[in-house]
mmCIF file of C-alpha atoms (C1' of nucleotides) in Angstrom:
data_model
loop_
_atom_site.group_PDB
_atom_site.id
_atom_site.type_symbol
_atom_site.label_atom_id
_atom_site.label_comp_id
_atom_site.label_asym_id
_atom_site.label_seq_id
_atom_site.Cartn_x
_atom_site.Cartn_y
_atom_site.Cartn_z
ATOM 1 C CA MET A 6 -29.758 8.398 -34.874
ATOM 2 C CA PRO A 7 -27.641 6.357 -32.482
ATOM 3 C CA PHE A 8 -27.100 9.155 -29.973
ATOM 4 C CA ALA A 9 -29.477 7.663 -27.414
ATOM 5 C CA GLU A 10 -27.095 4.741 -27.094
ATOM 6 C CA TYR A 11 -24.455 6.967 -25.528
ATOM 7 C CA GLN A 12 -26.681 7.230 -22.479
ATOM 8 C CA HIS A 13 -25.706 3.679 -21.565
ATOM 9 C CA CYS A 14 -21.986 4.417 -21.702
ATOM 10 C CA LEU A 15 -20.408 2.383 -18.922
ATOM 11 C CA CYS A 16 -17.671 4.950 -18.465
ATOM 12 C CA PHE A 17 -20.114 7.798 -18.039
ATOM 13 C CA ASN A 18 -22.344 5.899 -15.618
ATOM 14 C CA LEU A 19 -19.357 4.863 -13.545
ATOM 15 C CA ARG A 20 -17.960 8.377 -13.448
ATOM 16 C CA ARG A 21 -21.296 9.865 -12.457
ATOM 17 C CA ALA A 22 -21.691 7.413 -9.588
ATOM 18 C CA THR A 23 -18.112 7.947 -8.506
ATOM 19 C CA ARG A 24 -18.623 11.699 -8.387
ATOM 20 C CA ALA A 25 -21.634 11.301 -6.119
ATOM 21 C CA ILE A 26 -19.966 8.820 -3.811
ATOM 22 C CA THR A 27 -16.731 10.770 -3.595
ATOM 23 C CA GLN A 28 -18.732 13.807 -2.529
ATOM 24 C CA TYR A 29 -20.486 11.711 0.058
ATOM 25 C CA TYR A 30 -17.216 10.595 1.626
ATOM 26 C CA ASP A 31 -15.754 14.078 1.338
ATOM 27 C CA HIS A 32 -18.635 15.554 3.274
ATOM 28 C CA ALA A 33 -18.383 12.824 5.876
ATOM 29 C CA LEU A 34 -14.654 13.501 6.292
ATOM 30 C CA ALA A 35 -15.046 17.268 6.230
ATOM 31 C CA GLY A 36 -14.168 17.786 9.880
ATOM 32 C CA SER A 37 -10.980 15.743 9.677
ATOM 33 C CA GLY A 38 -8.994 17.813 7.217
ATOM 34 C CA LEU A 39 -8.617 14.789 4.954
ATOM 35 C CA ARG A 40 -10.192 14.170 1.574
ATOM 36 C CA ALA A 41 -11.611 10.911 0.350
ATOM 37 C CA THR A 42 -8.796 10.743 -2.184
ATOM 38 C CA GLN A 43 -6.054 11.242 0.383
ATOM 39 C CA LEU A 44 -7.180 8.686 2.906
ATOM 40 C CA PRO A 45 -6.151 5.597 0.888
ATOM 41 C CA ILE A 46 -2.664 7.027 0.446
ATOM 42 C CA LEU A 47 -2.092 7.455 4.160
ATOM 43 C CA ALA A 48 -3.752 4.141 4.937
ATOM 44 C CA ARG A 49 -1.494 2.260 2.554
ATOM 45 C CA LEU A 50 1.603 3.729 4.168
ATOM 46 C CA ALA A 51 0.454 2.854 7.674
ATOM 47 C CA PRO A 52 1.859 -0.704 7.735
ATOM 48 C CA GLY A 53 5.277 0.508 6.571
ATOM 49 C CA PRO A 54 7.225 2.591 4.025
ATOM 50 C CA MET A 55 6.920 2.126 0.276
ATOM 51 C CA THR A 56 8.529 3.590 -2.818
ATOM 52 C CA MET A 57 6.709 6.040 -5.027
ATOM 53 C CA SER A 58 6.322 3.629 -7.947
ATOM 54 C CA ASP A 59 5.091 0.776 -5.803
ATOM 55 C CA LEU A 60 2.543 2.972 -4.076
ATOM 56 C CA ALA A 61 1.262 4.318 -7.393
ATOM 57 C CA ALA A 62 0.918 0.787 -8.746
ATOM 58 C CA TRP A 63 -0.995 -0.306 -5.669
ATOM 59 C CA LEU A 64 -3.296 2.690 -5.859
ATOM 60 C CA GLY A 65 -3.877 2.035 -9.546
ATOM 61 C CA MET A 66 -2.997 5.569 -10.546
ATOM 62 C CA ASP A 67 -0.436 7.168 -12.772
ATOM 63 C CA ARG A 68 2.878 7.647 -11.002
ATOM 64 C CA THR A 69 2.958 11.326 -11.899
ATOM 65 C CA THR A 70 -0.493 11.828 -10.437
ATOM 66 C CA LEU A 71 0.768 10.480 -7.147
ATOM 67 C CA VAL A 72 3.666 12.933 -7.181
ATOM 68 C CA ARG A 73 1.150 15.785 -7.085
ATOM 69 C CA ASN A 74 -1.265 14.118 -4.703
ATOM 70 C CA LEU A 75 1.542 13.683 -2.220
ATOM 71 C CA ARG A 76 2.527 17.333 -2.262
ATOM 72 C CA PRO A 77 -0.138 18.678 0.123
ATOM 73 C CA LEU A 78 0.357 15.645 2.352
ATOM 74 C CA GLU A 79 4.079 16.288 2.603
ATOM 75 C CA GLU A 80 3.565 20.003 3.189
ATOM 76 C CA ALA A 81 1.210 19.183 6.037
ATOM 77 C CA ASN A 82 3.798 16.740 7.356
ATOM 78 C CA TYR A 83 1.556 13.693 7.129
ATOM 79 C CA VAL A 84 3.959 11.903 4.812
ATOM 80 C CA ALA A 85 7.743 12.029 4.723
ATOM 81 C CA SER A 86 9.968 11.047 1.801
ATOM 82 C CA ALA A 87 13.607 10.041 2.021
ATOM 83 C CA PRO A 88 16.023 8.787 -0.647
ATOM 84 C CA ARG A 89 16.988 5.148 -0.462
ATOM 85 C CA ALA A 90 20.313 3.522 -1.088
ATOM 86 C CA ARG A 91 19.367 1.869 -4.359
ATOM 87 C CA GLY A 92 19.023 4.061 -7.416
ATOM 88 C CA ARG A 93 16.800 7.078 -7.193
ATOM 89 C CA GLN A 94 14.136 5.349 -5.194
ATOM 90 C CA LEU A 95 12.192 7.415 -2.697
ATOM 91 C CA GLU A 96 10.971 5.877 0.485
ATOM 92 C CA LEU A 97 7.593 7.274 1.526
ATOM 93 C CA SER A 98 6.520 6.861 5.120
ATOM 94 C CA LEU A 99 3.650 7.926 7.312
ATOM 95 C CA THR A 100 4.635 10.448 9.972
ATOM 96 C CA GLU A 101 3.290 10.400 13.506
ATOM 97 C CA GLU A 102 0.962 13.278 12.544
ATOM 98 C CA GLY A 103 -0.233 11.226 9.598
ATOM 99 C CA ALA A 104 -0.956 8.245 11.814
ATOM 100 C CA ALA A 105 -2.777 10.474 14.284
ATOM 101 C CA LEU A 106 -4.892 11.923 11.474
ATOM 102 C CA LEU A 107 -5.823 8.439 10.301
ATOM 103 C CA ARG A 108 -6.986 7.578 13.806
ATOM 104 C CA LYS A 109 -8.983 10.790 13.970
ATOM 105 C CA ALA A 110 -10.604 10.216 10.574
ATOM 106 C CA TYR A 111 -11.461 6.604 11.237
ATOM 107 C CA PRO A 112 -14.882 7.054 12.925
ATOM 108 C CA LEU A 113 -15.964 9.548 10.241
ATOM 109 C CA TRP A 114 -14.900 7.214 7.460
ATOM 110 C CA LYS A 115 -16.437 4.204 9.197
ATOM 111 C CA GLU A 116 -19.770 5.966 9.514
ATOM 112 C CA ALA A 117 -19.839 6.799 5.790
ATOM 113 C CA GLN A 118 -18.687 3.320 4.829
ATOM 114 C CA THR A 119 -21.280 1.587 7.030
ATOM 115 C CA SER A 120 -24.061 3.866 5.922
ATOM 116 C CA LEU A 121 -23.291 3.424 2.233
ATOM 117 C CA THR A 122 -22.901 -0.314 2.666
ATOM 118 C CA ARG A 123 -26.431 -0.475 4.027
ATOM 119 C CA SER A 124 -27.807 1.010 0.783
ATOM 120 C CA LEU A 125 -27.204 -2.236 -1.103
ATOM 121 C CA GLY A 126 -26.045 -4.671 1.550
ATOM 122 C CA ASP A 127 -22.668 -6.294 2.018
ATOM 123 C CA ALA A 128 -23.131 -9.021 -0.554
ATOM 124 C CA ARG A 129 -24.105 -6.794 -3.450
ATOM 125 C CA TRP A 130 -21.354 -4.320 -2.727
ATOM 126 C CA ALA A 131 -18.820 -7.120 -2.573
ATOM 127 C CA ALA A 132 -20.073 -8.474 -5.889
ATOM 128 C CA LEU A 133 -19.988 -5.003 -7.422
ATOM 129 C CA ILE A 134 -16.408 -4.342 -6.354
ATOM 130 C CA ALA A 135 -15.347 -7.821 -7.469
ATOM 131 C CA ASP A 136 -17.003 -7.293 -10.859
ATOM 132 C CA LEU A 137 -15.225 -3.985 -11.310
ATOM 133 C CA ALA A 138 -11.927 -5.657 -10.461
ATOM 134 C CA THR A 139 -12.632 -8.375 -13.027
ATOM 135 C CA ALA A 140 -13.428 -5.811 -15.678
ATOM 136 C CA GLY A 141 -10.308 -3.859 -14.790
ATOM 137 C CA GLU A 142 -8.116 -6.934 -15.140
ATOM 138 C CA THR A 143 -9.704 -7.779 -18.466
ATOM 139 C CA ILE A 144 -8.907 -4.433 -20.010
ATOM 140 C CA SER A 145 -5.369 -4.254 -18.641
ATOM 141 C CA ALA A 146 -4.713 -7.777 -19.924
ATOM 142 C CA GLY A 147 -5.705 -6.511 -23.356
ATOM 143 C CA ARG A 148 -2.750 -4.158 -23.333
ATOM 144 C CA ASN A 149 -0.203 -7.012 -23.494
ATOM 145 C CA MET B 13 -4.972 -1.324 14.356
ATOM 146 C CA PRO B 14 -7.908 -0.771 11.994
ATOM 147 C CA PHE B 15 -5.855 0.488 9.047
ATOM 148 C CA ALA B 16 -6.358 -2.673 7.026
ATOM 149 C CA GLU B 17 -10.055 -1.890 6.948
ATOM 150 C CA TYR B 18 -9.441 1.143 4.786
ATOM 151 C CA GLN B 19 -8.501 -1.200 1.981
ATOM 152 C CA HIS B 20 -12.176 -2.023 1.564
ATOM 153 C CA CYS B 21 -13.206 1.603 1.207
ATOM 154 C CA LEU B 22 -15.998 1.657 -1.367
ATOM 155 C CA CYS B 23 -15.013 5.124 -2.517
ATOM 156 C CA PHE B 24 -11.420 4.134 -3.155
ATOM 157 C CA ASN B 25 -12.332 0.934 -4.988
ATOM 158 C CA LEU B 26 -14.818 2.796 -7.147
ATOM 159 C CA ARG B 27 -12.356 5.543 -7.954
ATOM 160 C CA ARG B 28 -9.626 3.077 -8.839
ATOM 161 C CA ALA B 29 -11.900 1.178 -11.212
ATOM 162 C CA THR B 30 -13.157 4.409 -12.723
ATOM 163 C CA ARG B 31 -9.603 5.574 -13.412
ATOM 164 C CA ALA B 32 -8.832 2.355 -15.260
ATOM 165 C CA ILE B 33 -12.023 2.377 -17.285
ATOM 166 C CA THR B 34 -11.778 6.051 -18.147
ATOM 167 C CA GLN B 35 -8.277 5.429 -19.488
ATOM 168 C CA TYR B 36 -9.612 2.542 -21.507
ATOM 169 C CA TYR B 37 -12.235 4.697 -23.187
ATOM 170 C CA ASP B 38 -9.784 7.557 -23.621
ATOM 171 C CA HIS B 39 -7.367 5.329 -25.484
ATOM 172 C CA ALA B 40 -10.164 3.941 -27.610
ATOM 173 C CA LEU B 41 -11.295 7.459 -28.504
ATOM 174 C CA ALA B 42 -7.771 8.754 -29.013
ATOM 175 C CA GLY B 43 -8.078 9.171 -32.754
ATOM 176 C CA SER B 44 -11.309 11.134 -32.554
ATOM 177 C CA GLY B 45 -10.136 14.203 -30.672
ATOM 178 C CA LEU B 46 -12.766 13.576 -28.004
ATOM 179 C CA ARG B 47 -12.249 12.477 -24.418
ATOM 180 C CA ALA B 48 -14.367 10.010 -22.555
ATOM 181 C CA THR B 49 -15.546 12.835 -20.331
ATOM 182 C CA GLN B 50 -16.604 15.058 -23.196
ATOM 183 C CA LEU B 51 -18.600 12.540 -25.144
ATOM 184 C CA PRO B 52 -21.608 12.439 -22.776
ATOM 185 C CA ILE B 53 -21.879 16.221 -22.914
ATOM 186 C CA LEU B 54 -22.126 16.308 -26.689
ATOM 187 C CA ALA B 55 -24.386 13.268 -26.755
ATOM 188 C CA ARG B 56 -26.856 14.831 -24.335
ATOM 189 C CA LEU B 57 -27.096 17.951 -26.469
ATOM 190 C CA ALA B 58 -27.704 15.993 -29.646
ATOM 191 C CA PRO B 59 -31.501 15.660 -29.274
ATOM 192 C CA GLY B 60 -31.856 19.403 -28.668
ATOM 193 C CA PRO B 61 -30.629 22.447 -26.717
ATOM 194 C CA MET B 62 -30.529 22.592 -22.927
ATOM 195 C CA THR B 63 -29.653 25.169 -20.303
ATOM 196 C CA MET B 64 -26.423 24.985 -18.335
ATOM 197 C CA SER B 65 -28.109 24.073 -15.052
ATOM 198 C CA ASP B 66 -30.306 21.390 -16.560
ATOM 199 C CA LEU B 67 -27.375 19.805 -18.340
ATOM 200 C CA ALA B 68 -25.259 19.810 -15.180
ATOM 201 C CA ALA B 69 -28.097 18.183 -13.246
ATOM 202 C CA TRP B 70 -28.514 15.520 -15.887
ATOM 203 C CA LEU B 71 -24.798 14.804 -15.954
ATOM 204 C CA GLY B 72 -24.751 14.620 -12.174
ATOM 205 C CA MET B 73 -21.909 17.083 -11.866
ATOM 206 C CA ASP B 74 -21.414 20.413 -10.207
ATOM 207 C CA ARG B 75 -22.680 23.237 -12.336
ATOM 208 C CA THR B 76 -19.379 25.084 -12.082
ATOM 209 C CA THR B 77 -17.502 22.004 -13.248
ATOM 210 C CA LEU B 78 -19.610 21.995 -16.376
ATOM 211 C CA VAL B 79 -18.738 25.632 -17.051
ATOM 212 C CA ARG B 80 -15.097 24.622 -17.357
ATOM 213 C CA ASN B 81 -15.701 21.378 -19.167
ATOM 214 C CA LEU B 82 -17.621 23.279 -21.824
ATOM 215 C CA ARG B 83 -14.817 25.729 -22.460
ATOM 216 C CA PRO B 84 -12.663 23.573 -24.764
ATOM 217 C CA LEU B 85 -15.813 22.321 -26.489
ATOM 218 C CA GLU B 86 -16.945 25.857 -27.228
ATOM 219 C CA GLU B 87 -13.491 26.923 -28.357
ATOM 220 C CA ALA B 88 -13.418 24.011 -30.769
ATOM 221 C CA ASN B 89 -16.889 25.035 -31.934
ATOM 222 C CA TYR B 90 -18.548 21.761 -31.003
ATOM 223 C CA VAL B 91 -20.997 23.487 -28.675
ATOM 224 C CA ALA B 92 -22.596 26.910 -28.992
ATOM 225 C CA SER B 93 -24.160 28.935 -26.204
ATOM 226 C CA ALA B 94 -26.719 31.683 -26.633
ATOM 227 C CA PRO B 95 -28.684 33.710 -24.085
ATOM 228 C CA ARG B 96 -32.360 32.933 -23.826
ATOM 229 C CA ALA B 97 -35.253 35.261 -23.302
ATOM 230 C CA ARG B 98 -36.020 34.180 -19.735
ATOM 231 C CA GLY B 99 -33.642 35.293 -17.033
ATOM 232 C CA ARG B 100 -29.972 34.733 -17.513
ATOM 233 C CA GLN B 101 -30.442 31.277 -18.880
ATOM 234 C CA LEU B 102 -27.949 30.049 -21.438
ATOM 235 C CA GLU B 103 -29.062 27.781 -24.188
ATOM 236 C CA LEU B 104 -26.411 25.222 -25.078
ATOM 237 C CA SER B 105 -26.638 23.514 -28.418
ATOM 238 C CA LEU B 106 -24.624 21.081 -30.457
ATOM 239 C CA THR B 107 -23.102 22.601 -33.570
ATOM 240 C CA GLU B 108 -22.893 20.817 -36.893
ATOM 241 C CA GLU B 109 -19.204 20.158 -36.186
ATOM 242 C CA GLY B 110 -20.188 18.694 -32.839
ATOM 243 C CA ALA B 111 -22.703 16.382 -34.444
ATOM 244 C CA ALA B 112 -20.153 15.344 -37.055
ATOM 245 C CA LEU B 113 -17.636 14.579 -34.314
ATOM 246 C CA LEU B 114 -20.173 12.415 -32.506
ATOM 247 C CA ARG B 115 -20.776 10.444 -35.665
ATOM 248 C CA LYS B 116 -17.033 10.050 -36.162
ATOM 249 C CA ALA B 117 -16.472 8.926 -32.562
ATOM 250 C CA TYR B 118 -19.357 6.488 -32.546
ATOM 251 C CA PRO B 119 -17.596 3.393 -33.904
ATOM 252 C CA LEU B 120 -14.622 3.945 -31.602
ATOM 253 C CA TRP B 121 -16.878 4.327 -28.597
ATOM 254 C CA LYS B 122 -19.016 1.390 -29.650
ATOM 255 C CA GLU B 123 -15.994 -0.861 -29.909
ATOM 256 C CA ALA B 124 -14.836 0.056 -26.384
ATOM 257 C CA GLN B 125 -18.348 -0.296 -24.998
ATOM 258 C CA THR B 126 -18.934 -3.681 -26.614
ATOM 259 C CA SER B 127 -15.555 -4.986 -25.616
ATOM 260 C CA LEU B 128 -15.916 -3.897 -22.010
ATOM 261 C CA THR B 129 -19.456 -5.225 -21.861
ATOM 262 C CA ARG B 130 -18.134 -8.648 -22.809
ATOM 263 C CA SER B 131 -15.870 -8.701 -19.739
ATOM 264 C CA LEU B 132 -18.835 -9.269 -17.427
ATOM 265 C CA GLY B 133 -21.773 -9.718 -19.728
ATOM 266 C CA ASP B 134 -24.807 -7.527 -20.276
ATOM 267 C CA ALA B 135 -26.736 -8.701 -17.259
ATOM 268 C CA ARG B 136 -24.045 -8.117 -14.675
ATOM 269 C CA TRP B 137 -23.159 -4.731 -16.079
ATOM 270 C CA ALA B 138 -26.802 -3.723 -16.031
ATOM 271 C CA ALA B 139 -27.091 -4.874 -12.424
ATOM 272 C CA LEU B 140 -23.904 -3.049 -11.502
ATOM 273 C CA ILE B 141 -25.047 0.229 -13.023
ATOM 274 C CA ALA B 142 -28.484 -0.137 -11.451
ATOM 275 C CA ASP B 143 -26.950 -0.827 -8.054
ATOM 276 C CA LEU B 144 -24.760 2.255 -8.334
ATOM 277 C CA ALA B 145 -27.823 4.311 -9.219
ATOM 278 C CA THR B 146 -29.652 2.934 -6.191
ATOM 279 C CA ALA B 147 -26.746 3.765 -3.918
ATOM 280 C CA GLY B 148 -26.525 7.227 -5.412
ATOM 281 C CA GLU B 149 -30.199 7.909 -4.802
ATOM 282 C CA THR B 150 -29.904 6.671 -1.239
ATOM 283 C CA ILE B 151 -27.141 9.067 -0.350
ATOM 284 C CA SER B 152 -28.701 12.057 -2.079
ATOM 285 C CA ALA B 153 -32.007 11.332 -0.333
ATOM 286 C CA GLY B 154 -30.097 11.582 2.940
ATOM 287 C CA ARG B 155 -29.319 15.217 2.231
ATOM 288 C CA ASN B 156 -32.978 16.282 2.620
ATOM 289 C "C1'" DT C 7 37.280 3.309 -17.559
ATOM 290 C "C1'" DC C 8 33.692 5.203 -19.885
ATOM 291 C "C1'" DA C 9 29.714 5.106 -22.839
ATOM 292 C "C1'" DA C 10 25.159 3.076 -23.310
ATOM 293 C "C1'" DT C 11 21.200 1.472 -21.067
ATOM 294 C "C1'" DG C 12 17.575 1.360 -18.025
ATOM 295 C "C1'" DA C 13 15.088 2.458 -13.852
ATOM 296 C "C1'" DA C 14 13.114 5.977 -10.885
ATOM 297 C "C1'" DA C 15 11.419 10.394 -10.129
ATOM 298 C "C1'" DG C 16 9.912 15.088 -11.619
ATOM 299 C "C1'" DT C 17 7.763 19.018 -14.935
ATOM 300 C "C1'" DG C 18 4.766 21.267 -18.362
ATOM 301 C "C1'" DC C 19 0.463 21.050 -20.226
ATOM 302 C "C1'" DA C 20 -4.407 20.307 -20.507
ATOM 303 C "C1'" DT C 21 -8.506 18.810 -18.599
ATOM 304 C "C1'" DA C 22 -11.703 17.273 -14.408
ATOM 305 C "C1'" DT C 23 -13.825 18.266 -9.908
ATOM 306 C "C1'" DG C 24 -16.300 20.935 -6.294
ATOM 307 C "C1'" DC C 25 -16.694 24.703 -2.718
ATOM 308 C "C1'" DA C 26 -17.127 29.574 -1.449
ATOM 309 C "C1'" DC C 27 -18.113 33.587 -3.276
ATOM 310 C "C1'" DA C 28 -19.380 37.248 -6.642
ATOM 311 C "C1'" DC C 29 -22.123 38.958 -10.423
ATOM 312 C "C1'" DT C 30 -26.331 39.854 -13.290
ATOM 313 C "C1'" DT C 31 -30.982 40.163 -14.170
ATOM 314 C "C1'" DA C 32 -35.844 38.975 -13.959
ATOM 315 C "C1'" DA C 33 -39.698 38.760 -10.974
ATOM 316 C "C1'" DC C 34 -42.016 40.065 -6.955
ATOM 317 C "C1'" DC C 35 -43.743 43.261 -3.503
ATOM 318 C "C1'" DG C 36 -44.697 47.301 -0.769
ATOM 319 C "C1'" DC D 30 -41.602 52.911 -8.908
ATOM 320 C "C1'" DG D 31 -37.831 51.429 -6.226
ATOM 321 C "C1'" DG D 32 -36.045 47.791 -3.147
ATOM 322 C "C1'" DT D 33 -35.716 42.967 -2.226
ATOM 323 C "C1'" DT D 34 -35.474 38.380 -3.519
ATOM 324 C "C1'" DA D 35 -34.507 34.461 -6.272
ATOM 325 C "C1'" DA D 36 -32.623 32.227 -10.218
ATOM 326 C "C1'" DG D 37 -28.945 31.536 -13.338
ATOM 327 C "C1'" DT D 38 -24.264 32.055 -14.372
ATOM 328 C "C1'" DG D 39 -19.262 32.864 -13.723
ATOM 329 C "C1'" DT D 40 -14.459 33.135 -10.905
ATOM 330 C "C1'" DG D 41 -10.746 32.041 -7.573
ATOM 331 C "C1'" DC D 42 -8.778 28.467 -5.288
ATOM 332 C "C1'" DA D 43 -7.208 23.888 -4.372
ATOM 333 C "C1'" DT D 44 -6.874 19.277 -5.560
ATOM 334 C "C1'" DA D 45 -7.229 15.118 -9.098
ATOM 335 C "C1'" DT D 46 -5.831 12.918 -13.452
ATOM 336 C "C1'" DG D 47 -2.745 11.285 -17.208
ATOM 337 C "C1'" DC D 48 0.460 12.001 -21.292
ATOM 338 C "C1'" DA D 49 4.839 13.530 -23.302
ATOM 339 C "C1'" DC D 50 9.060 14.768 -22.058
ATOM 340 C "C1'" DT D 51 13.044 15.555 -19.026
ATOM 341 C "C1'" DT D 52 16.378 14.695 -15.317
ATOM 342 C "C1'" DT D 53 19.161 11.878 -12.409
ATOM 343 C "C1'" DC D 54 21.801 8.064 -11.305
ATOM 344 C "C1'" DA D 55 23.150 3.135 -10.937
ATOM 345 C "C1'" DT D 56 24.301 -0.790 -13.585
ATOM 346 C "C1'" DT D 57 25.991 -3.039 -17.507
ATOM 347 C "C1'" DG D 58 29.113 -3.867 -21.240
ATOM 348 C "C1'" DA D 59 32.842 -3.063 -24.540
#
DNA sequence: TCAATGAAAGTGCATATGCACACTTAACCG
DNA sequence: CGGTTAAGTGTGCATATGCACTTTCATTGA
């Protein structure tokens, strides 16, 4: 009976850890009105506008997922979208409210980030993230 | 301007990697009719029945999330639920169809697992998963 | 010029996730 | 015996995720 082997599923173990850590950041950010999943979107737009497709590629998520994830951010006026000259491209930009929210969330995020970093130490976290990136590149290379 | 710091958010990097790896397993399992998220549920029930709460705790997910995740599995008759004598407890068990599906999915899962394992090697994956478990325990300990 | 092509964005569907809250019932207690 | 408490489960809401398919529009080519 090979069922015990499923317990070592890398996908499952990763998802379980990600659930726990996402909750941790969500609780830390609770007072800010931002979720852990929304913060990277705003942060990536802070240096300057981007198109929808480029932002989705950078975030490593399906383009159509980003369409929905942006909706509450646009309704709250944290992100603005405007058509660009070329083709149907949309230019997404951070509004002043969005920038203000990022500044407000920063200490909450920083506290969670620092505290979680301490659990393993900088070096091991860096290695872990680098390893995950390596694995991610390996499997996307396999699609070519 | 501290916005560049957000790029190193552990939560974001974990979530991005998890998205990629979940897709990888989902594609590998495509022919089986099972998703990467459903496989651990069936696998955990294979050795014997469990209650809803115990299963949710083992999976490390919110109990109410499990209620929904079980719905398609019950409708497809892979999992059966029956009330138990004590309290309102529900006893969840794998049906014969569920067990058959697990057997069918095994080679597909095994191929994905083996292939992904090769990307870093056994040792580094084991260390990575162990580190994530350590971090997870640290942050849940902080809630007491 | 106009049809074909291709790029960019959006929709419908199904599942995944967790919080706040409600419901049900067994056990416990006066 | 009746009221309270605690445990176990389910619902409503909002967001997260990706696939198949559609829509829109600029560019390319005959």
